[in-house]
mmCIF file of C-alpha atoms in Angstrom:
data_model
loop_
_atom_site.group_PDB
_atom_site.id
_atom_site.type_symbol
_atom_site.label_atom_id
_atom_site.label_comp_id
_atom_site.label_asym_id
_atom_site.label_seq_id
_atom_site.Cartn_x
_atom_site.Cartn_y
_atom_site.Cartn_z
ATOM 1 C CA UNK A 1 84.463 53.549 105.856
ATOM 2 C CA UNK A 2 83.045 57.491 106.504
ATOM 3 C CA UNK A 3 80.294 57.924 109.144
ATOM 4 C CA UNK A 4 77.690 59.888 107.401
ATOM 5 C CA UNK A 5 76.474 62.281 109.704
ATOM 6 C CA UNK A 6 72.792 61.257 110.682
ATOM 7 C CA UNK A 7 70.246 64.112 108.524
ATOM 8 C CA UNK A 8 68.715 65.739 111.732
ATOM 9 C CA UNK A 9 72.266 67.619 112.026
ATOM 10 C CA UNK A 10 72.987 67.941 108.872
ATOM 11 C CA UNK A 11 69.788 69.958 108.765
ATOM 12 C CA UNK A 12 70.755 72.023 111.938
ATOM 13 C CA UNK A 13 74.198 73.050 109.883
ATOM 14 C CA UNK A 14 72.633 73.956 106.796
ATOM 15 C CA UNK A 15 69.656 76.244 108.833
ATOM 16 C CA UNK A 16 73.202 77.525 110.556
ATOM 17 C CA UNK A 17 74.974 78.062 107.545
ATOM 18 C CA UNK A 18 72.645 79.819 105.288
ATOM 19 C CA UNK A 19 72.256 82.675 107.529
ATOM 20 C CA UNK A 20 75.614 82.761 108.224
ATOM 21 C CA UNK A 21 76.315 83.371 104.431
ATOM 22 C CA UNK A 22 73.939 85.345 103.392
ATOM 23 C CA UNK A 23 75.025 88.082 106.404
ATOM 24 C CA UNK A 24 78.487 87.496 104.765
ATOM 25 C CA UNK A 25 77.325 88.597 101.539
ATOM 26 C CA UNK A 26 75.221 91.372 102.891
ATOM 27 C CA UNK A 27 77.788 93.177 104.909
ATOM 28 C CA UNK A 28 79.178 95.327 102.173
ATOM 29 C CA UNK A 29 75.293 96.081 102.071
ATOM 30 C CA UNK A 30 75.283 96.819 105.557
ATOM 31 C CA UNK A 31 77.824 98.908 106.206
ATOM 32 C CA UNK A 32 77.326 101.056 103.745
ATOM 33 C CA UNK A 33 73.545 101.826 105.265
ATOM 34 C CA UNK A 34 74.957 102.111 108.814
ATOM 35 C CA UNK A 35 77.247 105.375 106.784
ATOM 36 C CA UNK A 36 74.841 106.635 104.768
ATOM 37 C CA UNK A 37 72.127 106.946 107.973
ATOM 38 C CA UNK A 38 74.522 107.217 110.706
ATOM 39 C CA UNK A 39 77.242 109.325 109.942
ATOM 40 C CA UNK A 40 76.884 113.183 109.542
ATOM 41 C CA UNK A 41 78.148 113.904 105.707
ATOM 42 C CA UNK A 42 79.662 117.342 106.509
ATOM 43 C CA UNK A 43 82.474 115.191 108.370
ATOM 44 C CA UNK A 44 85.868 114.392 106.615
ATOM 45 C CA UNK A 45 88.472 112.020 106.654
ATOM 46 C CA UNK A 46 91.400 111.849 105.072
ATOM 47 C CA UNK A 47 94.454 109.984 105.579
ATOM 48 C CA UNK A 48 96.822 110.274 102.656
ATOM 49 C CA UNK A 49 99.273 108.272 104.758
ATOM 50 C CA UNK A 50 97.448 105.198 105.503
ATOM 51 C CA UNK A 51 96.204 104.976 102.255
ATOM 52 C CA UNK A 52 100.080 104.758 100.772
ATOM 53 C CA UNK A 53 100.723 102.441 103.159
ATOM 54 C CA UNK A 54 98.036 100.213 102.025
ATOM 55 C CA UNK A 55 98.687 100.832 98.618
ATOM 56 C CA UNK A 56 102.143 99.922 99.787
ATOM 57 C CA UNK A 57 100.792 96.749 101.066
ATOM 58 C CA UNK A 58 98.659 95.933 97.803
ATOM 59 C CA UNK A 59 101.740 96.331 95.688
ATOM 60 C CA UNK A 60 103.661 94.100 97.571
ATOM 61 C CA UNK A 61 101.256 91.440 97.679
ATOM 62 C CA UNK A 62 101.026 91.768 93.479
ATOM 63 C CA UNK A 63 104.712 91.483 93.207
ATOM 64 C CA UNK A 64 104.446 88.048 94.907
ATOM 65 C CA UNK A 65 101.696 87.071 92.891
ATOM 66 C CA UNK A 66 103.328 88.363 89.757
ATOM 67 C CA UNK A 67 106.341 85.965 90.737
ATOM 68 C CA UNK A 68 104.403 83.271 91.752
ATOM 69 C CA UNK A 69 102.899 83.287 88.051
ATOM 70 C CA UNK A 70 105.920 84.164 86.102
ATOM 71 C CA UNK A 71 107.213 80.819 87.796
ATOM 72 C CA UNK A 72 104.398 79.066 87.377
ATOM 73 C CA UNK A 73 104.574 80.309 83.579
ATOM 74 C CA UNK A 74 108.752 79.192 83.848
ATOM 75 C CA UNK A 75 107.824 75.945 84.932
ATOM 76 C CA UNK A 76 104.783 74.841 82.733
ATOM 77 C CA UNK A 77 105.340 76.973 79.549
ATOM 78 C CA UNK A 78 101.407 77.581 79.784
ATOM 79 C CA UNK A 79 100.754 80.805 77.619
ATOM 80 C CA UNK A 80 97.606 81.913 79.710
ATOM 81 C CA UNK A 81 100.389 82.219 82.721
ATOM 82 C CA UNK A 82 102.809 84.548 80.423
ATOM 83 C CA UNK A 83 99.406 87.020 80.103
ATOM 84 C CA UNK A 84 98.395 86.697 83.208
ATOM 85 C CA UNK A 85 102.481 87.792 84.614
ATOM 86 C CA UNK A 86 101.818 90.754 82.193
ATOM 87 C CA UNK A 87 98.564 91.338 83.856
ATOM 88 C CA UNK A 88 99.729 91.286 87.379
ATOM 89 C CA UNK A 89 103.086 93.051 86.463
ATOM 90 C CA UNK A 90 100.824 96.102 84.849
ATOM 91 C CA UNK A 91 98.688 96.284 87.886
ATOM 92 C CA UNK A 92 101.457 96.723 90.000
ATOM 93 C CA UNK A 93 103.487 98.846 87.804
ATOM 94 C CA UNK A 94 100.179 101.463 87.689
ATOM 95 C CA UNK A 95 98.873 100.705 91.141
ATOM 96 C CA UNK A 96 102.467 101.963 92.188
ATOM 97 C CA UNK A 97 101.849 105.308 90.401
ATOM 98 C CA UNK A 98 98.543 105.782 91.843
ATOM 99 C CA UNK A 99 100.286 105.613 95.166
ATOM 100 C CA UNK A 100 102.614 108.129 94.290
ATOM 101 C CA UNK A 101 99.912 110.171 93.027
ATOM 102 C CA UNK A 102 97.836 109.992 96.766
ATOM 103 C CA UNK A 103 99.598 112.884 97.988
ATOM 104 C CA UNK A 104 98.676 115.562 94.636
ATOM 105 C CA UNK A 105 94.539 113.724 95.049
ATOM 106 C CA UNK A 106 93.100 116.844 96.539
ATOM 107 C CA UNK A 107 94.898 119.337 93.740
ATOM 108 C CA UNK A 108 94.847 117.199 90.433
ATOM 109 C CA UNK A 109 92.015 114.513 91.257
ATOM 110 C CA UNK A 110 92.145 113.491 87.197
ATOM 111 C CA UNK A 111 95.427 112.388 87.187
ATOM 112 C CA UNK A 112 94.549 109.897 90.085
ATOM 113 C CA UNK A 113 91.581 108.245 89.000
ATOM 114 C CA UNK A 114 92.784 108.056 85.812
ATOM 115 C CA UNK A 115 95.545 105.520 87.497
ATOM 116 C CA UNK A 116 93.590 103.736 88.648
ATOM 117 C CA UNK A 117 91.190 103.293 85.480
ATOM 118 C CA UNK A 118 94.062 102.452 83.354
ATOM 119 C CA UNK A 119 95.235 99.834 85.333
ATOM 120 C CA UNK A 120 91.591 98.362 85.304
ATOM 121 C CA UNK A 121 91.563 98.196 81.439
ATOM 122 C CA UNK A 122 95.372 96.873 81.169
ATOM 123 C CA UNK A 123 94.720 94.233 82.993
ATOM 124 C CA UNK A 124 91.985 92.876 81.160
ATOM 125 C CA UNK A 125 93.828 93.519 78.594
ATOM 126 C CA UNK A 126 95.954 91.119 79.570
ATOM 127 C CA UNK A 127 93.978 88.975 80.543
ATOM 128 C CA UNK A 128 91.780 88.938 77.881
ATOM 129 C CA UNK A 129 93.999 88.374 75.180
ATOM 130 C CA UNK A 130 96.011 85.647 77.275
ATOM 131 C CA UNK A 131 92.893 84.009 77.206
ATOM 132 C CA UNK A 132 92.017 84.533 74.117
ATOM 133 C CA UNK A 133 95.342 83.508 72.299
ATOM 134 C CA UNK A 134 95.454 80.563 74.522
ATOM 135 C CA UNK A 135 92.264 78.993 73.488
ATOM 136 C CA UNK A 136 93.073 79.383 69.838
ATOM 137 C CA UNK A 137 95.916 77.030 70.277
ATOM 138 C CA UNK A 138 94.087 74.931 71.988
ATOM 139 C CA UNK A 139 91.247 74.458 68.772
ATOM 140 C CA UNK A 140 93.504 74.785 66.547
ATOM 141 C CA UNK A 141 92.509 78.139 65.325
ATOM 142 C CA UNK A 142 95.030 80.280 63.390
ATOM 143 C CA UNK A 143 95.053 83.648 61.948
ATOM 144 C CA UNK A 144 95.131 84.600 58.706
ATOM 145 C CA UNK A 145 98.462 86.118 58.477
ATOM 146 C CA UNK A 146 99.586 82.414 59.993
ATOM 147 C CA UNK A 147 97.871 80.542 57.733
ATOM 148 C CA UNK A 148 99.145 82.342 54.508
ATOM 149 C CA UNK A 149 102.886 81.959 56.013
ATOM 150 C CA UNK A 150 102.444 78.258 56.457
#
């Protein structure tokens, strides 16, 4: 049998709680004021080292996931898992160049955003159509070309 907790501290944790989240959610919001009104915009700082070595990090991290799901995908057969290994495995594959490209940011600034934007759209890509082909076998639904080949 559970022991309900009796509603006067129930109430006390949900008058905790909400605050607590809502600061949580806000911090982004914060932060970003504290720069904006705090910080002196003439000052600079870059660190072309740290950043590869966080992109360094990221990548790592997506090759785990990427095995994780192409495992996952091995073990179930689950088609939305096969998209979403070629999702993760194009993130990493272009987040990987972007790193590469930290060091040339200042002299060709195109060719690194445009990393990181084409990584964006591959992966939902990806995604998308994993989706997307996944639910039509799930209703049923067939293309055309499928239906006139039997």
């Amino acid at each position: 049998m559970l022991h309900e907790p009796p509603s006067a501290l129930r109430l006390i944790t949900q008058a905790y709680m909400s605050p607590l989240i809502i600061g949580f959610a806000l911090l982004p919001t914060q932060l970003i004021a504290y720069l904006n009104f705090q910080q002196d915009p003439a000052l600079k700082f870059e660190d072309h080292l740290f950043h590869e070595f966080a992109i360094a990090i990221a990548t790592l991290e997506g090759l785990f996931v990427t095995y994780a799901t192409w495992r996952c995908y091995q073990s179930s057969g689950e088609p939305l898992l096969r998209w979403l290994t070629l999702g993760f495995l194009a993130f990493v594959l272009i987040y990987t160049l972007q790193g590469a490209f930290t060091g040339m940011a200042q002299r060709n600034i195109w060719l690194f955003c445009s990393m990181g934007q084409r990584r964006a759209w591959r992966c939902r890509f990806c995604s998308s159509s994993g989706y997307s082909a996944t639910t039509c076998r799930q209703t049923g639904l067939r293309s055309a070309r499928t239906r006139a080949h039997g």
